[in-house]
CSV table of C-alpha atoms in Angstrom, one decimal:
chain,number,residue,atom,x,y,z
A,1,UNK,CA,-162.6,66.4,214.4
A,2,UNK,CA,-161.1,66.9,211.0
A,3,UNK,CA,-161.6,70.6,210.8
A,4,UNK,CA,-159.9,72.7,208.2
A,5,UNK,CA,-160.0,76.5,208.2
A,6,UNK,CA,-159.2,79.1,205.6
A,7,UNK,CA,-158.5,82.7,206.0
A,8,UNK,CA,-159.7,85.0,204.7
A,9,UNK,CA,-163.2,83.8,203.7
A,10,UNK,CA,-163.6,86.7,201.3
A,11,UNK,CA,-161.2,89.1,199.7
A,12,UNK,CA,-161.5,91.9,197.2
A,13,UNK,CA,-158.3,93.4,195.8
A,14,UNK,CA,-157.2,95.6,193.0
A,15,UNK,CA,-155.6,94.3,189.9
A,16,UNK,CA,-151.8,93.9,190.2
A,17,UNK,CA,-151.8,93.2,193.9
A,18,UNK,CA,-150.9,89.9,195.6
A,19,UNK,CA,-153.2,88.0,197.9
A,20,UNK,CA,-152.3,85.4,200.5
A,21,UNK,CA,-154.8,82.7,201.5
A,22,UNK,CA,-154.1,80.5,204.5
A,23,UNK,CA,-155.3,76.9,205.0
A,24,UNK,CA,-155.0,75.3,208.5
A,25,UNK,CA,-155.8,71.9,209.8
A,26,UNK,CA,-157.0,72.6,213.3
A,27,UNK,CA,-157.2,69.3,215.0
A,28,UNK,CA,-154.9,67.0,213.0
A,29,UNK,CA,-151.6,67.0,211.2
A,30,UNK,CA,-151.7,67.1,207.4
A,31,UNK,CA,-148.6,66.0,205.5
A,32,UNK,CA,-150.4,66.8,202.3
A,33,UNK,CA,-152.7,69.7,201.5
A,34,UNK,CA,-154.4,70.5,198.2
A,35,UNK,CA,-155.5,73.6,196.5
A,36,UNK,CA,-158.5,73.7,194.3
A,37,UNK,CA,-160.2,76.3,192.2
A,38,UNK,CA,-163.9,76.4,191.5
A,39,UNK,CA,-165.6,78.6,189.0
A,40,UNK,CA,-169.3,79.5,189.4
A,41,UNK,CA,-171.5,76.5,189.0
A,42,UNK,CA,-168.5,74.4,188.1
A,43,UNK,CA,-166.7,71.5,189.7
A,44,UNK,CA,-163.5,71.7,191.6
A,45,UNK,CA,-160.3,71.7,189.7
A,46,UNK,CA,-157.1,70.6,191.4
A,47,UNK,CA,-154.4,73.3,191.1
A,48,UNK,CA,-151.6,71.9,193.2
A,49,UNK,CA,-150.6,69.4,195.8
A,50,UNK,CA,-148.6,70.8,198.8
A,51,UNK,CA,-146.4,68.5,200.8
A,52,UNK,CA,-145.0,69.7,204.1
A,53,UNK,CA,-141.3,70.7,203.7
A,54,UNK,CA,-141.1,70.3,200.0
A,55,UNK,CA,-142.1,72.1,196.8
A,56,UNK,CA,-145.6,71.9,195.7
A,57,UNK,CA,-146.6,69.9,192.7
A,58,UNK,CA,-148.7,71.8,190.2
A,59,UNK,CA,-151.3,70.5,187.8
A,60,UNK,CA,-150.8,71.0,184.1
A,61,UNK,CA,-151.7,74.5,183.0
A,62,UNK,CA,-151.3,76.1,186.5
A,63,UNK,CA,-148.7,78.8,186.6
A,64,UNK,CA,-146.4,78.1,189.6
A,65,UNK,CA,-145.0,81.6,189.5
A,66,UNK,CA,-148.5,83.1,189.7
A,67,UNK,CA,-149.8,80.7,192.4
A,68,UNK,CA,-147.2,80.4,195.0
A,69,UNK,CA,-147.7,77.6,197.5
A,70,UNK,CA,-145.9,77.2,200.8
A,71,UNK,CA,-146.4,74.3,203.2
A,72,UNK,CA,-144.3,75.4,206.2
A,73,UNK,CA,-145.7,73.1,208.8
A,74,UNK,CA,-148.0,70.1,209.2
A,75,UNK,CA,-150.9,72.3,209.9
A,76,UNK,CA,-150.5,75.3,207.6
A,77,UNK,CA,-150.3,75.8,203.8
A,78,UNK,CA,-150.5,79.1,202.1
A,79,UNK,CA,-151.5,80.1,198.6
A,80,UNK,CA,-150.4,83.5,197.3
A,81,UNK,CA,-151.9,84.8,194.1
A,82,UNK,CA,-149.3,87.1,192.7
A,83,UNK,CA,-150.1,90.1,190.6
A,84,UNK,CA,-153.8,89.2,190.6
A,85,UNK,CA,-156.0,90.0,187.6
A,86,UNK,CA,-159.7,89.9,187.2
A,87,UNK,CA,-159.5,86.4,185.5
A,88,UNK,CA,-158.1,85.1,188.8
A,89,UNK,CA,-161.4,85.9,190.5
A,90,UNK,CA,-162.7,82.5,191.7
A,91,UNK,CA,-163.5,80.4,194.7
A,92,UNK,CA,-160.3,78.8,196.1
A,93,UNK,CA,-160.7,75.8,198.3
A,94,UNK,CA,-158.0,73.9,200.2
A,95,UNK,CA,-158.2,70.5,201.7
A,96,UNK,CA,-156.0,68.5,204.0
A,97,UNK,CA,-155.5,64.7,204.0
A,98,UNK,CA,-155.7,62.8,207.2
A,99,UNK,CA,-154.1,59.5,208.0
A,100,UNK,CA,-150.6,58.5,207.2
A,101,UNK,CA,-150.6,60.3,203.9
A,102,UNK,CA,-151.8,57.5,201.8
A,103,UNK,CA,-153.2,58.6,198.5
A,104,UNK,CA,-156.7,57.3,199.2
A,105,UNK,CA,-157.2,58.8,202.7
A,106,UNK,CA,-160.1,61.2,203.0
A,107,UNK,CA,-159.6,64.8,202.2
A,108,UNK,CA,-161.3,67.3,204.4
A,109,UNK,CA,-162.1,70.6,202.9
A,110,UNK,CA,-161.8,74.2,204.2
A,111,UNK,CA,-164.7,76.6,203.8
A,112,UNK,CA,-163.2,78.3,200.8
A,113,UNK,CA,-162.0,81.8,200.0
A,114,UNK,CA,-163.8,83.9,197.5
A,115,UNK,CA,-161.4,86.1,195.6
A,116,UNK,CA,-162.6,89.1,193.6
A,117,UNK,CA,-160.1,91.1,191.6
A,118,UNK,CA,-161.2,94.4,190.5
B,1,UNK,CA,-157.2,58.4,183.2
B,2,UNK,CA,-159.8,58.4,185.9
B,3,UNK,CA,-163.1,60.1,185.2
B,4,UNK,CA,-166.3,60.8,187.2
B,5,UNK,CA,-169.5,61.5,185.4
B,6,UNK,CA,-172.6,63.0,187.1
B,7,UNK,CA,-175.0,63.3,184.3
B,8,UNK,CA,-177.7,65.1,186.3
B,9,UNK,CA,-176.9,68.7,186.3
B,10,UNK,CA,-179.9,69.8,188.3
B,11,UNK,CA,-182.6,68.1,190.1
B,12,UNK,CA,-185.7,69.6,191.7
B,13,UNK,CA,-188.0,67.7,194.1
B,14,UNK,CA,-190.7,68.5,196.6
B,15,UNK,CA,-190.0,67.9,200.2
B,16,UNK,CA,-190.5,64.3,201.4
B,17,UNK,CA,-189.8,62.9,198.0
B,18,UNK,CA,-186.9,60.4,197.6
B,19,UNK,CA,-184.2,61.4,195.2
B,20,UNK,CA,-181.2,59.5,193.7
B,21,UNK,CA,-178.1,61.2,192.5
B,22,UNK,CA,-176.2,59.2,189.9
B,23,UNK,CA,-172.4,58.8,189.7
B,24,UNK,CA,-170.5,56.8,187.1
B,25,UNK,CA,-166.8,56.4,187.2
B,26,UNK,CA,-163.9,55.2,185.0
B,27,UNK,CA,-160.6,53.9,186.3
B,28,UNK,CA,-157.9,51.6,185.3
B,29,UNK,CA,-156.9,50.8,188.8
B,30,UNK,CA,-158.3,47.9,190.9
B,31,UNK,CA,-157.8,49.8,194.1
B,32,UNK,CA,-159.6,53.0,194.4
B,33,UNK,CA,-161.8,55.1,196.7
B,34,UNK,CA,-165.1,56.8,195.9
B,35,UNK,CA,-166.4,59.8,197.8
B,36,UNK,CA,-169.5,61.9,198.1
B,37,UNK,CA,-169.3,65.5,199.2
B,38,UNK,CA,-172.1,68.0,199.8
B,39,UNK,CA,-171.6,71.7,199.1
B,40,UNK,CA,-174.3,73.9,200.6
B,41,UNK,CA,-174.7,77.6,199.5
B,42,UNK,CA,-172.1,78.6,202.0
B,43,UNK,CA,-169.5,76.9,199.8
B,44,UNK,CA,-167.9,74.6,202.3
B,45,UNK,CA,-167.6,71.0,201.2
B,46,UNK,CA,-169.0,68.5,203.6
B,47,UNK,CA,-167.6,64.9,203.6
B,48,UNK,CA,-170.5,62.4,203.4
B,49,UNK,CA,-168.9,59.0,202.6
B,50,UNK,CA,-165.8,57.2,201.5
B,51,UNK,CA,-166.0,53.7,200.0
B,52,UNK,CA,-163.1,51.5,198.9
B,53,UNK,CA,-163.2,49.4,195.7
B,54,UNK,CA,-163.2,46.1,197.6
B,55,UNK,CA,-166.3,46.9,199.6
B,56,UNK,CA,-169.5,46.7,197.6
B,57,UNK,CA,-171.8,46.6,200.6
B,58,UNK,CA,-174.4,49.3,200.4
B,59,UNK,CA,-174.4,51.8,203.2
B,60,UNK,CA,-177.2,53.6,205.0
B,61,UNK,CA,-176.8,56.6,207.3
B,62,UNK,CA,-180.1,58.0,208.4
B,63,UNK,CA,-181.9,59.3,205.4
B,64,UNK,CA,-178.8,58.8,203.2
B,65,UNK,CA,-177.9,55.6,201.4
B,66,UNK,CA,-175.3,54.7,198.8
B,67,UNK,CA,-175.4,51.9,196.2
B,68,UNK,CA,-172.0,50.8,194.9
B,69,UNK,CA,-172.1,48.6,191.9
B,70,UNK,CA,-168.7,47.7,190.4
B,71,UNK,CA,-170.4,45.8,187.5
B,72,UNK,CA,-171.8,49.1,186.2
B,73,UNK,CA,-169.1,51.4,187.7
B,74,UNK,CA,-171.6,53.3,189.6
B,75,UNK,CA,-171.9,54.8,193.1
B,76,UNK,CA,-175.3,56.3,193.4
B,77,UNK,CA,-176.6,58.3,196.3
B,78,UNK,CA,-180.2,58.3,197.5
B,79,UNK,CA,-181.8,60.7,199.9
B,80,UNK,CA,-185.0,59.4,201.4
B,81,UNK,CA,-187.7,61.8,202.5
B,82,UNK,CA,-185.8,64.8,201.3
B,83,UNK,CA,-185.8,68.0,203.3
B,84,UNK,CA,-185.3,71.7,202.3
B,85,UNK,CA,-181.9,71.6,204.1
B,86,UNK,CA,-180.7,68.9,201.7
B,87,UNK,CA,-180.6,71.6,199.0
B,88,UNK,CA,-177.0,71.8,197.9
B,89,UNK,CA,-174.6,70.7,195.1
B,90,UNK,CA,-173.4,67.2,195.6
B,91,UNK,CA,-170.1,66.0,194.2
B,92,UNK,CA,-169.0,62.5,193.6
B,93,UNK,CA,-165.2,62.0,193.5
B,94,UNK,CA,-162.7,59.2,192.8
B,95,UNK,CA,-159.2,58.7,194.0
B,96,UNK,CA,-156.9,55.9,192.7
B,97,UNK,CA,-154.3,54.2,194.8
B,98,UNK,CA,-151.6,54.2,192.2
B,99,UNK,CA,-152.2,57.8,191.2
B,100,UNK,CA,-151.0,59.5,194.4
B,101,UNK,CA,-152.7,62.7,195.4
B,102,UNK,CA,-155.1,62.9,192.5
B,103,UNK,CA,-158.8,63.1,193.4
B,104,UNK,CA,-161.1,63.8,190.5
B,105,UNK,CA,-164.5,65.3,191.0
B,106,UNK,CA,-167.6,65.0,188.9
B,107,UNK,CA,-169.3,68.1,187.7
B,108,UNK,CA,-171.7,68.0,190.6
B,109,UNK,CA,-175.5,67.8,190.8
B,110,UNK,CA,-177.5,70.7,192.1
B,111,UNK,CA,-180.4,69.5,194.2
B,112,UNK,CA,-183.2,71.8,195.1
B,113,UNK,CA,-185.8,70.6,197.6
B,114,UNK,CA,-188.9,72.7,197.6
B,115,UNK,CA,-191.2,73.0,200.6
């Protein structure tokens, strides 16, 4: 159990285009999903917290107009990188929290999406 | 604010050696959870363990063991008889009960196990 998928696993796009990344919890309902960004050989940095049916909460320094997050159902959250630029190239990882949505429940992570912006 | 420190950036061992990965944390909360995740070259984070702040019992799972010491704010991870497949980046993370949603990761330790 506790499987989280991401699609696509890898995407290459031209500068100025928008890219949508999907995160799905396959065998459980996730009231909360998280989006992280990881630069090469670096740790995970939380970008935003996505709650089903409400607006995402963004971390300081993360542009909400650039990184659009939608959590339309208990099993799906999407991250759209709008007008992508080379500096947006990174490894994006989502996670979903099991349980009744308590802050200390375990987060299960997706396999990540490697975005390369040319 | 909560903070997780993994001072060992990279560790290299030879197969069958034991290796301990250090994790030191800082928190103002009395209720918190500690985690270890493994990130193999494929990139996916694999959940290894979750430990709450009220449970200081050490845990063993096969070749893996964890030593939680509140007195030193440490949650160290030991791999016994390491194998090449253990090569990965290992992250320690902390989540505080009062700070809803926020999980902080350490910088990670890259473990290389050579045959």
